[in-house]
PDB file of C-alpha atoms in Angstrom:
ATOM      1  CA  UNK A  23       0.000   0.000   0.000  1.00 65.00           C
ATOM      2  CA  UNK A  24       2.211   3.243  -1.399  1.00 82.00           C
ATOM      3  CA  UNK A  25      -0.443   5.726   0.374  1.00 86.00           C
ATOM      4  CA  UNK A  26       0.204   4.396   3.824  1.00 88.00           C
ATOM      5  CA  UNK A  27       4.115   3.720   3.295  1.00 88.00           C
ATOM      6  CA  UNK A  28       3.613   7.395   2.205  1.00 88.00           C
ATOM      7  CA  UNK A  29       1.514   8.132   5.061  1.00 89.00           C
ATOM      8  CA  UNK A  30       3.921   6.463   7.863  1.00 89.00           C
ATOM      9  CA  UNK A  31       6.798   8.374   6.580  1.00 89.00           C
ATOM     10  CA  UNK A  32       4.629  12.052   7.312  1.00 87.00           C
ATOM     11  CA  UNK A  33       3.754  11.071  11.011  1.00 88.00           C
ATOM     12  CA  UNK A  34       7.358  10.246  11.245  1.00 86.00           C
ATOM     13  CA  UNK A  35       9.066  13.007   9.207  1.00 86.00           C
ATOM     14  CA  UNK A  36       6.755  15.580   9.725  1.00 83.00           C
ATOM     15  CA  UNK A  37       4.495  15.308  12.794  1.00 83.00           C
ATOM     16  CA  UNK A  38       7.744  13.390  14.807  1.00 84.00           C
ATOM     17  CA  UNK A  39       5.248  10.566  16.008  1.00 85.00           C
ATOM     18  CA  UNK A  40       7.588   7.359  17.717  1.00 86.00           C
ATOM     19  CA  UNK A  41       7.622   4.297  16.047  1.00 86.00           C
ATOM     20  CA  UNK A  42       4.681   2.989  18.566  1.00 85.00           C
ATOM     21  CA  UNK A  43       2.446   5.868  17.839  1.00 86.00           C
ATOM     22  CA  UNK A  44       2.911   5.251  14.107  1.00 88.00           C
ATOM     23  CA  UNK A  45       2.523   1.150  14.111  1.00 89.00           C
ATOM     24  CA  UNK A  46      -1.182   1.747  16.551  1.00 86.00           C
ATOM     25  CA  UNK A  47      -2.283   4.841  13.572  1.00 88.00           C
ATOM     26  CA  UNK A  48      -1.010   2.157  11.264  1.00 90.00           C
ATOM     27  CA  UNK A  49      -3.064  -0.764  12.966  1.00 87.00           C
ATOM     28  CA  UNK A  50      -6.337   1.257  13.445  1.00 87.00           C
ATOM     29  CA  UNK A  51      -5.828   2.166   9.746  1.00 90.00           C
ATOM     30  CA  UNK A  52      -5.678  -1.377   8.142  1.00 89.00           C
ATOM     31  CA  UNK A  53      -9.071  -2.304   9.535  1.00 87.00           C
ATOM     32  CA  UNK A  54     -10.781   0.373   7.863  1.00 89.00           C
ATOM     33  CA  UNK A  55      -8.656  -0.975   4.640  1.00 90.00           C
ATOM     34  CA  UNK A  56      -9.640  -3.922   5.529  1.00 87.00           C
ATOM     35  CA  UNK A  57     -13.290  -3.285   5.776  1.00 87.00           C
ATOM     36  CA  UNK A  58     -13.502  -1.697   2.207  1.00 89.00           C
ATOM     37  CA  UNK A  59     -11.422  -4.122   0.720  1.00 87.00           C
ATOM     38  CA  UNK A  60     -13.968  -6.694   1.891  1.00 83.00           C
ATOM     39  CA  UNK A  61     -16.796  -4.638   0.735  1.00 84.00           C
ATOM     40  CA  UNK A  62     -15.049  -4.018  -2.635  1.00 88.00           C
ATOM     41  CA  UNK A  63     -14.651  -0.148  -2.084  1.00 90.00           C
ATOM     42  CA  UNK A  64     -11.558   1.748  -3.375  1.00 91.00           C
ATOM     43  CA  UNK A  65     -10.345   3.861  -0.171  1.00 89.00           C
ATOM     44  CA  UNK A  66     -10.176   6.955  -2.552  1.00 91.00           C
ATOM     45  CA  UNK A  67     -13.957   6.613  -3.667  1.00 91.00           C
ATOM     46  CA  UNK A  68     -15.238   6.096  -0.036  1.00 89.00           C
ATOM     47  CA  UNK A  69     -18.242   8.524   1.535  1.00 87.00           C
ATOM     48  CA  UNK A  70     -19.611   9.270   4.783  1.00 84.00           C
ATOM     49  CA  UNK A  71     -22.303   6.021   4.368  1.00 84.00           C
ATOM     50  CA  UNK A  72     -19.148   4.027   4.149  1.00 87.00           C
ATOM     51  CA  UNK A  73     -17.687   5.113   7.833  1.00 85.00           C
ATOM     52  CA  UNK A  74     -21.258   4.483   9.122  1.00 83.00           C
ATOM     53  CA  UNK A  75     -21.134   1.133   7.950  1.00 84.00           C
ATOM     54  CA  UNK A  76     -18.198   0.762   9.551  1.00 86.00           C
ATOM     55  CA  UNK A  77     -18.975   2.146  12.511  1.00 84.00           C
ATOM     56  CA  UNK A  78     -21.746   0.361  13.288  1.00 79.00           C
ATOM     57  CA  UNK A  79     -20.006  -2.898  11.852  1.00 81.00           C
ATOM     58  CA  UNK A  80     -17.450  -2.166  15.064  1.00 82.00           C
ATOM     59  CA  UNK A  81     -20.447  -1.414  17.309  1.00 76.00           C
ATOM     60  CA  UNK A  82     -21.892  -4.750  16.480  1.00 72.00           C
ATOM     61  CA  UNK A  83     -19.466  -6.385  17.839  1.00 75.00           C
ATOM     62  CA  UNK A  84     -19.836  -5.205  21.287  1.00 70.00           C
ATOM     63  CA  UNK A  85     -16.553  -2.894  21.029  1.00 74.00           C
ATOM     64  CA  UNK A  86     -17.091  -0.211  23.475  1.00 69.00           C
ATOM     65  CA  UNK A  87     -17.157   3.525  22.346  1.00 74.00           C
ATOM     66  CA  UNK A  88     -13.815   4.494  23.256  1.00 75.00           C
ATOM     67  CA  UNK A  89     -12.247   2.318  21.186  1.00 79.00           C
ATOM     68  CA  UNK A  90     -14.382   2.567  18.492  1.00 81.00           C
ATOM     69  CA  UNK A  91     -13.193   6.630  18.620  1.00 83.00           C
ATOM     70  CA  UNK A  92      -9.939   5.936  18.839  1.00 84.00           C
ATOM     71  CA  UNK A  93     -10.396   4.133  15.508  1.00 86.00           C
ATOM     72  CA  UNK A  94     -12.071   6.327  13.863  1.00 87.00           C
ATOM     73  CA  UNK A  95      -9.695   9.494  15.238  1.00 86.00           C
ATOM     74  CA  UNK A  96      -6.738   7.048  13.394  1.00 87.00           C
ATOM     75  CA  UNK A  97      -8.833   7.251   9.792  1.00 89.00           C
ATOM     76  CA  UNK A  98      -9.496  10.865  10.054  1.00 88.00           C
ATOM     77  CA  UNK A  99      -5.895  11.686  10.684  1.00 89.00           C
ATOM     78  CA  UNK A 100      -5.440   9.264   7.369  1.00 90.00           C
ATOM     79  CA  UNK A 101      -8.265  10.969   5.745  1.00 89.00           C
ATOM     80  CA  UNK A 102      -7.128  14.618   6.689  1.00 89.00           C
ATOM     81  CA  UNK A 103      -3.486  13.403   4.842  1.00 89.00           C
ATOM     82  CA  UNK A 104      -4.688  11.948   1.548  1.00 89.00           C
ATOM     83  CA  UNK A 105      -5.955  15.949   1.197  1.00 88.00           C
ATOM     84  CA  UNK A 106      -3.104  17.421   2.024  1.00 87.00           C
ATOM     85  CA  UNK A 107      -0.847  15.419   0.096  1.00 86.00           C
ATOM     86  CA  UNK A 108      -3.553  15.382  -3.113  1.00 88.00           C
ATOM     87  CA  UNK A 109      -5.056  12.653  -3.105  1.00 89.00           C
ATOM     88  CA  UNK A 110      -8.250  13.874  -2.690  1.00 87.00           C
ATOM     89  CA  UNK A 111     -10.372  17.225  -3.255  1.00 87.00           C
ATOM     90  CA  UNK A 112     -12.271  17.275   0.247  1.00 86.00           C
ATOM     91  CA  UNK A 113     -11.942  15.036   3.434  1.00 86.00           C
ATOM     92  CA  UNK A 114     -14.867  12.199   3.331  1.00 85.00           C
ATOM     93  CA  UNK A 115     -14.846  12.011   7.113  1.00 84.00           C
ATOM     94  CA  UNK A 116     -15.058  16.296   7.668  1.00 79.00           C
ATOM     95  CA  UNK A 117     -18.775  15.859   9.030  1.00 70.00           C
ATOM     96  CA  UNK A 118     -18.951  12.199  10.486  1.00 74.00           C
ATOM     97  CA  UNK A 119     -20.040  12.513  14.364  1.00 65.00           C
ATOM     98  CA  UNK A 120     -17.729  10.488  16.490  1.00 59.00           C
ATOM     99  CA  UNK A 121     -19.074   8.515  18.722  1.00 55.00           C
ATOM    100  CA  UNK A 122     -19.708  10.336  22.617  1.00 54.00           C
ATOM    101  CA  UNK A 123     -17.475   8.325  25.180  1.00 51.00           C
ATOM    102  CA  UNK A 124     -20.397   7.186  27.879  1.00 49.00           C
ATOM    103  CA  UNK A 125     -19.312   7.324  31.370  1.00 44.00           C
ATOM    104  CA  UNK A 126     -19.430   3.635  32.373  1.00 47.00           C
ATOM    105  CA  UNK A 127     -17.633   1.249  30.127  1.00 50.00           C
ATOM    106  CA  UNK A 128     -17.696  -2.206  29.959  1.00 60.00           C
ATOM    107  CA  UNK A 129     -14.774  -4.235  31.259  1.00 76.00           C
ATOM    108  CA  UNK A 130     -12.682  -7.033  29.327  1.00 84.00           C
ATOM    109  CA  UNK A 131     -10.466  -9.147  30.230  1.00 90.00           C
ATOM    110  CA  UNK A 132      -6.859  -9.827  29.492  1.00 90.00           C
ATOM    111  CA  UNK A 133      -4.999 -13.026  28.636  1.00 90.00           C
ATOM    112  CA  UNK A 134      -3.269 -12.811  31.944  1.00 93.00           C
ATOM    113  CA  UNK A 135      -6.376 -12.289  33.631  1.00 95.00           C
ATOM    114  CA  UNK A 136      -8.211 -15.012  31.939  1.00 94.00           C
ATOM    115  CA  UNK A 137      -5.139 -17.326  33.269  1.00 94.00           C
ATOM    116  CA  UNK A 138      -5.203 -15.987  36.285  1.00 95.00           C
ATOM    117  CA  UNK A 139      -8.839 -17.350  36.905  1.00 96.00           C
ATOM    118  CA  UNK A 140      -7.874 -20.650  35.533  1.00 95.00           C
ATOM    119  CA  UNK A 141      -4.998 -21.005  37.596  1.00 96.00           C
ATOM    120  CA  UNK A 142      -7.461 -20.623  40.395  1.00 96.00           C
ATOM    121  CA  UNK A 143      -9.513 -23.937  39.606  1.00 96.00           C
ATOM    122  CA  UNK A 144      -9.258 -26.551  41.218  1.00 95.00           C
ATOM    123  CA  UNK A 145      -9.043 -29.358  39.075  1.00 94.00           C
ATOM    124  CA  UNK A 146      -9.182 -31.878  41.755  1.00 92.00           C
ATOM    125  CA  UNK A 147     -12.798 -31.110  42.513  1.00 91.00           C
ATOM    126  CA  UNK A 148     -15.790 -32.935  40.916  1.00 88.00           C
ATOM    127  CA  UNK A 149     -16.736 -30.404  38.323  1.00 95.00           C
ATOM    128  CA  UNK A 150     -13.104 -28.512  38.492  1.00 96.00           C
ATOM    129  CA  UNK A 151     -12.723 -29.445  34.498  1.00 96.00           C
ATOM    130  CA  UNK A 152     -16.183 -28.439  33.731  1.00 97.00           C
ATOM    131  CA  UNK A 153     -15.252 -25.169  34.603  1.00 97.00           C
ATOM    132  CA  UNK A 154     -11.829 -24.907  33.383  1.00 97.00           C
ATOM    133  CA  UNK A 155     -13.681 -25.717  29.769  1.00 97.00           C
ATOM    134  CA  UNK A 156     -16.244 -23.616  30.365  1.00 97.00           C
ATOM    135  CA  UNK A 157     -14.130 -20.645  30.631  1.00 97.00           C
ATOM    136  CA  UNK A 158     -11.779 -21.374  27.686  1.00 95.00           C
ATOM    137  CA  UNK A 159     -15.202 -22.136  25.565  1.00 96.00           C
ATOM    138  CA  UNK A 160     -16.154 -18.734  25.927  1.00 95.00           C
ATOM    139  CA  UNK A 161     -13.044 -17.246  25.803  1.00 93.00           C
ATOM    140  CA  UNK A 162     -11.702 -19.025  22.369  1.00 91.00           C
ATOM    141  CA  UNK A 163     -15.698 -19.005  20.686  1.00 91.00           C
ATOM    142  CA  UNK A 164     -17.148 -16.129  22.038  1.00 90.00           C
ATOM    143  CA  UNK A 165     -20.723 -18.244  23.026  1.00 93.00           C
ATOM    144  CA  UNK A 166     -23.158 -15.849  24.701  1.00 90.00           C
ATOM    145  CA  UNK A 167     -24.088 -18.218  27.933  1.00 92.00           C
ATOM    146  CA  UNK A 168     -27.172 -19.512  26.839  1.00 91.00           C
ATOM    147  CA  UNK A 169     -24.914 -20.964  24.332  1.00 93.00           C
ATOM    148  CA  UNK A 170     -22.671 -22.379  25.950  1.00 95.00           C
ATOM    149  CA  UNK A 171     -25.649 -23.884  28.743  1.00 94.00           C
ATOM    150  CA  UNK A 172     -27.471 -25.561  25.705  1.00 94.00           C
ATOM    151  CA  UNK A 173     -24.322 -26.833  24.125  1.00 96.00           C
ATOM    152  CA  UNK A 174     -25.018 -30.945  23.486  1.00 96.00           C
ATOM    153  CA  UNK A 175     -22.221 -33.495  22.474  1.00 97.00           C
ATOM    154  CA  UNK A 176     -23.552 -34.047  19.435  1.00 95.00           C
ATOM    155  CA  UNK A 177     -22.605 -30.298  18.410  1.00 95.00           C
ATOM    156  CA  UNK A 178     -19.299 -31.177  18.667  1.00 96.00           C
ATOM    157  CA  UNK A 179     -16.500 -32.157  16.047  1.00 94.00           C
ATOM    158  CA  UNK A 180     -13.658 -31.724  18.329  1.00 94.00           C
ATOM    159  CA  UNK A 181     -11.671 -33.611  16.065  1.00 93.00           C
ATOM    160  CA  UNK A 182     -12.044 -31.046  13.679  1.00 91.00           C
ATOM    161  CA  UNK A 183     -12.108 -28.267  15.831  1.00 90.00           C
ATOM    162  CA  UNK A 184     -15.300 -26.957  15.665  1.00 92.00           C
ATOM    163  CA  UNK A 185     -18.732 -26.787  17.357  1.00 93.00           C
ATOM    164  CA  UNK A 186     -22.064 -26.151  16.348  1.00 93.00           C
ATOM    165  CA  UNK A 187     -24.041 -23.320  18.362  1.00 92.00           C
ATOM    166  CA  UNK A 188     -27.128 -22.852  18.215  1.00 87.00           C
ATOM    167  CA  UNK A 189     -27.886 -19.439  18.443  1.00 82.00           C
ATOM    168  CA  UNK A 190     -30.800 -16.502  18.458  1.00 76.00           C
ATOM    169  CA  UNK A 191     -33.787 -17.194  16.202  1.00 69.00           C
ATOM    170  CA  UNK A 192     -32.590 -21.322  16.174  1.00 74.00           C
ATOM    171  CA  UNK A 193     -29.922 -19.909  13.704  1.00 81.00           C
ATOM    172  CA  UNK A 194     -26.635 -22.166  13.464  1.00 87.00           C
ATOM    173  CA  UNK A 195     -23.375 -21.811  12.921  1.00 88.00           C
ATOM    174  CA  UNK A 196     -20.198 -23.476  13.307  1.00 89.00           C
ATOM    175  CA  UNK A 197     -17.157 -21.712  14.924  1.00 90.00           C
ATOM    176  CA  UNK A 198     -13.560 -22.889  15.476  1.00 90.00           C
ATOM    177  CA  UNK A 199     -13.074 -23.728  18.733  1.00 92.00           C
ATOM    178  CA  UNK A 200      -8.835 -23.501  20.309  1.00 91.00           C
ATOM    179  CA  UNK A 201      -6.591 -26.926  21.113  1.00 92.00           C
ATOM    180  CA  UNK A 202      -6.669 -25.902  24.589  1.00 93.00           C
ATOM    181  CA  UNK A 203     -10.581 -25.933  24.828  1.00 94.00           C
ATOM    182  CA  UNK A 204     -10.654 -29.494  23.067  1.00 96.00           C
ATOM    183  CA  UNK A 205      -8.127 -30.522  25.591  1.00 96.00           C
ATOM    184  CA  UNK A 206      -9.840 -29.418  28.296  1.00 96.00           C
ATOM    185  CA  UNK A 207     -13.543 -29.887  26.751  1.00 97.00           C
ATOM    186  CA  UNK A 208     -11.441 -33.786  26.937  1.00 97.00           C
ATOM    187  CA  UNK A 209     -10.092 -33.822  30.176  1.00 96.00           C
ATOM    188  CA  UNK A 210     -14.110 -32.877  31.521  1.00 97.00           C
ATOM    189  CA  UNK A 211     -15.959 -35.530  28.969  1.00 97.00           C
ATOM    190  CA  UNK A 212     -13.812 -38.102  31.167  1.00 95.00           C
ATOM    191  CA  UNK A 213     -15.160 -36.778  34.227  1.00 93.00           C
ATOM    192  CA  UNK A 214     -18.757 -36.397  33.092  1.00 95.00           C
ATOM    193  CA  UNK A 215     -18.569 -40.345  31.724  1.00 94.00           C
ATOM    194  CA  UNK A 216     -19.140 -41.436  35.645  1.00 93.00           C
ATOM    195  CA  UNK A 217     -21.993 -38.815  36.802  1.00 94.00           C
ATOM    196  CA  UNK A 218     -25.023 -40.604  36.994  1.00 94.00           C
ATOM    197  CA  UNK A 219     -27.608 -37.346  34.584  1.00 95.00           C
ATOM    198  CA  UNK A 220     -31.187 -37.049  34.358  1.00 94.00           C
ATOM    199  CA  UNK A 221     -33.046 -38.824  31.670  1.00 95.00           C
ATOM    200  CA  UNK A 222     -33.534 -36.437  28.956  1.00 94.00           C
ATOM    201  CA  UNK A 223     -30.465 -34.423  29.941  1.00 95.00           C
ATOM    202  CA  UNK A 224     -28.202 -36.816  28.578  1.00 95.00           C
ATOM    203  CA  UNK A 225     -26.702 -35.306  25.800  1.00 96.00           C
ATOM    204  CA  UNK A 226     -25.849 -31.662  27.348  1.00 97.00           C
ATOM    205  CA  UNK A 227     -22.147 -30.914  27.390  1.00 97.00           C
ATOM    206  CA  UNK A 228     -21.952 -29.345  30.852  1.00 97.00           C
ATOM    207  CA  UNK A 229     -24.070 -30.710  33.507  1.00 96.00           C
ATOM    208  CA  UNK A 230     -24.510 -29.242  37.090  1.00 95.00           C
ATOM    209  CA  UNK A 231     -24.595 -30.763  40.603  1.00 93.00           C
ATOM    210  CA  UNK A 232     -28.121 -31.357  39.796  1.00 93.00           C
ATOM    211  CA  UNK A 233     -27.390 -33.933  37.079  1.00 94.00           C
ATOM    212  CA  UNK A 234     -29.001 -31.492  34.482  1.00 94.00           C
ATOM    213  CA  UNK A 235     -27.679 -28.958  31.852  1.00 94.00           C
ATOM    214  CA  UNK A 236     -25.986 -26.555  33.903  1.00 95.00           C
ATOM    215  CA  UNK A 237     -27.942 -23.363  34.325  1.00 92.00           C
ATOM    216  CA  UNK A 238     -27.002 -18.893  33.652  1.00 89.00           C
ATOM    217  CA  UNK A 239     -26.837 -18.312  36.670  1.00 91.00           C
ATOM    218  CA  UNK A 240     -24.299 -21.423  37.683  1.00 92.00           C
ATOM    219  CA  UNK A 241     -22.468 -19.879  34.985  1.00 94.00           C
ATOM    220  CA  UNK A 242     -22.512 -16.258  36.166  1.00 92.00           C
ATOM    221  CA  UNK A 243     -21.788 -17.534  40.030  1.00 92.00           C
ATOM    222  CA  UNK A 244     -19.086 -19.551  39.080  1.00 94.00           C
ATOM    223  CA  UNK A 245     -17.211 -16.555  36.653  1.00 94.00           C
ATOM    224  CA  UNK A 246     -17.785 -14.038  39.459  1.00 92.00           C
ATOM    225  CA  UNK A 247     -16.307 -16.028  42.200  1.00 94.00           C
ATOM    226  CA  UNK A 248     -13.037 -16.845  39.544  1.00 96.00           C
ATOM    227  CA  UNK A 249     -12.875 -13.252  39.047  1.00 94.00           C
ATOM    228  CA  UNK A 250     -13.057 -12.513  42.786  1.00 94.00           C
ATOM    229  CA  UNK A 251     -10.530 -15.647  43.924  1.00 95.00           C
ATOM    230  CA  UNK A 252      -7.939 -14.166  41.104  1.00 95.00           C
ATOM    231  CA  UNK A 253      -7.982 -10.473  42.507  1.00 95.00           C
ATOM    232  CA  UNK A 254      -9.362  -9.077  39.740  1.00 93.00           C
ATOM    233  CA  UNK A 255     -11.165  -5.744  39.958  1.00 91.00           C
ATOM    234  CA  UNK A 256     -13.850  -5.466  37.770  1.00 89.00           C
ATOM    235  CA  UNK A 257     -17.239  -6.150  36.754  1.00 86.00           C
ATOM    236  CA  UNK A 258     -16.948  -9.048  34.747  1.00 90.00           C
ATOM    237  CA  UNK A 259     -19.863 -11.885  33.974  1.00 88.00           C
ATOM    238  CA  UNK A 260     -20.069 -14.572  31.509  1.00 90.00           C
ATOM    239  CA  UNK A 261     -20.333 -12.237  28.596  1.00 88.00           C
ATOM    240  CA  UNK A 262     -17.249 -10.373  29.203  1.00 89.00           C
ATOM    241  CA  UNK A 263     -15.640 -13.188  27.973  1.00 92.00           C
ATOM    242  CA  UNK A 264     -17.658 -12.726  24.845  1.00 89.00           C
ATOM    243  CA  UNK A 265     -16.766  -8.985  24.727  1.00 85.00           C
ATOM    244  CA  UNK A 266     -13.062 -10.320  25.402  1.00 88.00           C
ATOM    245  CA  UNK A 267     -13.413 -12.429  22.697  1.00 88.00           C
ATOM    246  CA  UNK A 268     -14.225 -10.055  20.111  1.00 84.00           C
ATOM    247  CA  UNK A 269     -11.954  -7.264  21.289  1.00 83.00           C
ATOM    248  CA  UNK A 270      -8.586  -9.523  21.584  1.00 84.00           C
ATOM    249  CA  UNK A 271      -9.368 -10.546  18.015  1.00 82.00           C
ATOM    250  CA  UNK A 272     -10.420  -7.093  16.770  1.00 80.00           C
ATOM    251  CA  UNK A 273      -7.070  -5.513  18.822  1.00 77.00           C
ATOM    252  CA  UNK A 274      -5.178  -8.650  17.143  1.00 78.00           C
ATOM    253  CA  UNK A 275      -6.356  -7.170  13.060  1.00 75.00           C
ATOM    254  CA  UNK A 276      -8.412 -10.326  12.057  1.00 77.00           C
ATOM    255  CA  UNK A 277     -11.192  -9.313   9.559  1.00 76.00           C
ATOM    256  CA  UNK A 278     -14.244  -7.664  10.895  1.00 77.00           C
ATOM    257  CA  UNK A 279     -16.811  -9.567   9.002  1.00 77.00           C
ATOM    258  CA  UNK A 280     -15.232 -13.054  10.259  1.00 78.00           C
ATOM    259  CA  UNK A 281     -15.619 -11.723  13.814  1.00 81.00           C
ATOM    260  CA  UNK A 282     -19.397 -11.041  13.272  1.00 79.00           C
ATOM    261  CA  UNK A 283     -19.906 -14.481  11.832  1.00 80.00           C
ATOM    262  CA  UNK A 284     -18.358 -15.722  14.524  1.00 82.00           C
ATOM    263  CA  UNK A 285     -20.601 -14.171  16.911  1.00 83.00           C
ATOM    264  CA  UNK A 286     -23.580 -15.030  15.378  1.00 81.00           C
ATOM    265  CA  UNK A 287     -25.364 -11.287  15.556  1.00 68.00           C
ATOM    266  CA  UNK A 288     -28.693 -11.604  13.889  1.00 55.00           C
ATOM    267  CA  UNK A 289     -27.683  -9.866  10.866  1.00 48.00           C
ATOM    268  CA  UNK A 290     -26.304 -12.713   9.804  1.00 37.00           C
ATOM    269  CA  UNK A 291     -28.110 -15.343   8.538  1.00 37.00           C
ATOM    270  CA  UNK A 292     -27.378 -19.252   8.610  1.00 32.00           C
ATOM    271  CA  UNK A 293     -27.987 -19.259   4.667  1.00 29.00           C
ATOM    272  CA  UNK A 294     -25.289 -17.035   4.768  1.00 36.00           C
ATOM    273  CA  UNK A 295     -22.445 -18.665   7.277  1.00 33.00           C
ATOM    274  CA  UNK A 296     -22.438 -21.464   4.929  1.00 32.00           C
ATOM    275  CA  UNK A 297     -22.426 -19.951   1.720  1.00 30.00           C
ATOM    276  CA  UNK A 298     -20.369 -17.353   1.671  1.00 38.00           C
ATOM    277  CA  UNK A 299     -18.198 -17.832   4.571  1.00 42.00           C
ATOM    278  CA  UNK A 300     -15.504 -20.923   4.217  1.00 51.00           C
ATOM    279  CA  UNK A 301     -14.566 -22.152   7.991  1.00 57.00           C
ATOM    280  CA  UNK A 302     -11.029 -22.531   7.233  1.00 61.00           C
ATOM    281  CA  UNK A 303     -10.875 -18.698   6.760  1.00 61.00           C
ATOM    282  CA  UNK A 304     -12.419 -18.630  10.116  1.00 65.00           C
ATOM    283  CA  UNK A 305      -9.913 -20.735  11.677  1.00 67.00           C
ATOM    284  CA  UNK A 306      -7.339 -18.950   9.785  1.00 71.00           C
ATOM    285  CA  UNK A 307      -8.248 -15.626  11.326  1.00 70.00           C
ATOM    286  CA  UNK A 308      -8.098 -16.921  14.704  1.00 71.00           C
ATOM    287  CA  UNK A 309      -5.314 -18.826  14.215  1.00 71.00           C
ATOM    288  CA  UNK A 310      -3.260 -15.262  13.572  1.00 74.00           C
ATOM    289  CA  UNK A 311      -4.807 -13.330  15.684  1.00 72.00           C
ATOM    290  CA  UNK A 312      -6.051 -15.225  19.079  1.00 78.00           C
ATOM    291  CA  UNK A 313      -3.778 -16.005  21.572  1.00 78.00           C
ATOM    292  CA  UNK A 314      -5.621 -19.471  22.214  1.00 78.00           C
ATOM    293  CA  UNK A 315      -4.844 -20.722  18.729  1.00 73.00           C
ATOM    294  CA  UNK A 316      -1.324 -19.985  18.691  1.00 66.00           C
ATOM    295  CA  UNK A 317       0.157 -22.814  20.707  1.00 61.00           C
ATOM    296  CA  UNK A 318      -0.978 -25.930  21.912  1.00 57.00           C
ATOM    297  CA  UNK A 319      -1.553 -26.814  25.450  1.00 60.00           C
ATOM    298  CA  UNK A 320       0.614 -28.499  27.198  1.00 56.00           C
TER     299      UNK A 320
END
């Protein structure tokens, strides 16, 4: 790309930006690129409709305002360049409305926090493998709870490395799920083979104390009481992970229309996952750009 080699060189000439301010302009950058290039759009011919669609393409994907501004400040600054250096006649971008930063936002979690609560399960206990899995489950797919609570073995192909969810509006899809879930979704399966479950509950992945599917609000108890046991402070339930999910992946450059068919979001059809969308390029994206597909567990 000559414009943003071209571009790099004036924050670094010109406006004496550090090699770390350039690379994050850089980053935020490439996903709008990335974006048009998906949608066939040649960055030059772009309009204001096209940054709205982007925008809300970000919102979508339950990135919080902030850094959805911070974004967006990058392409202006890009925007704002390609005028002054002649690229174009008028800046595209001169009356999009950035996004207000609300006072409360919505925690994620880090790799090291997400660990951290791990390393705080004890995998001696009955169910301590259940919830080792469930946490890297949502953490490497992204499953809203209800999700992950309705998951059954026959939704999985572990040997592939992929599950089926079954999400809003009984709308499927099948997302890539990380070695270390598989090995952990293993280590829990060979647990679960000697609990004694309800008739009719047979088939759920995770089962409670109660010998049924486990429930939300096991789920919620059982994330908040990780989060409180690793010292973390901040408001985090079962879709934080989600959020995590999506950010880490989003932070990480994979494409933004493989992390909304990854979550599912109603605006995406089932026709759609498996018609246009090829689940190698799903794993690929989170193979380069999760941290849970880029080694093995040990």
């Amino acid at each position: 790309m000559p414009l943003l080699r071209r571009y790099r060189q004036y924050l670094k000439l010109e406006r004496g930006f550090s090699d770390h301010t350039v690379d994050a302009y850089e980053r935020d950058i490439r996903k709008f690129l990335q974006f048009l290039d998906t949608e066939g759009i040649d960055p030059l011919d772009v309009t204001l409709d096209h940054f709205h669609q982007f925008s809300a393409a970000i919102i979508d994907i339950g990135i919080h305002p902030v850094s959805l501004a911070r974004i967006l400040a990058g392409v202006h600054s890009y925007y704002r360049f390609l005028v002054l250096d002649g690229h174009l006649d008028t800046d595209p971008m001169e009356l999009l409305e950035h996004p207000k930063k609300p006072q409360h936002l919505p925690d994620t979690l880090t790799v090291d926090e997400i660990d951290r609560m791990e390393a705080c399960i004890d995998l001696s206990a009955p169910f301590g493998h259940r919830n080792r899995a469930i946490v890297e489950t949502l953490f490497s797919c992204g499953l809203r709870v209800s999700e992950l609570c309705n998951l059954r073995l026959g939704d999985l192909y572990l040997d592939q490395e992929f599950i089926r969810v079954n999400g809003k509006g009984s709308k499927q899809r099948l997302v890539p799920i990380s070695a270390r879930a598989v090995h952990d979704i293993n280590l829990w399966l060979s647990q679960r083979a000697h609990l004694d479950i309800r008739h009719g509950y047979e088939d759920y992945l995770f089962i409670s104390q109660f010998r049924k599917n486990i429930s939300r609000i096991t789920v919620f108890r059982m994330i908040k009481q990780l989060v409180e046991d690793a010292g973390i402070d901040k408001t985090v339930s079962p879709h934080t992970l989600r959020h995590s999910f999506a950010t880490t992946l989003l932070e990480g450059g994979a494409n933004l229309r493989a992390i909304q068919t990854m979550l599912g979001h109603e605006s995406i059809g089932t026709t759609q996952i498996y018609l246009h969308t090829d689940t190698s390029r799903l794993r690929d994206e989170l193979l380069c750009h999760h941290p849970r597909y880029m080694a093995h567990p040990e």
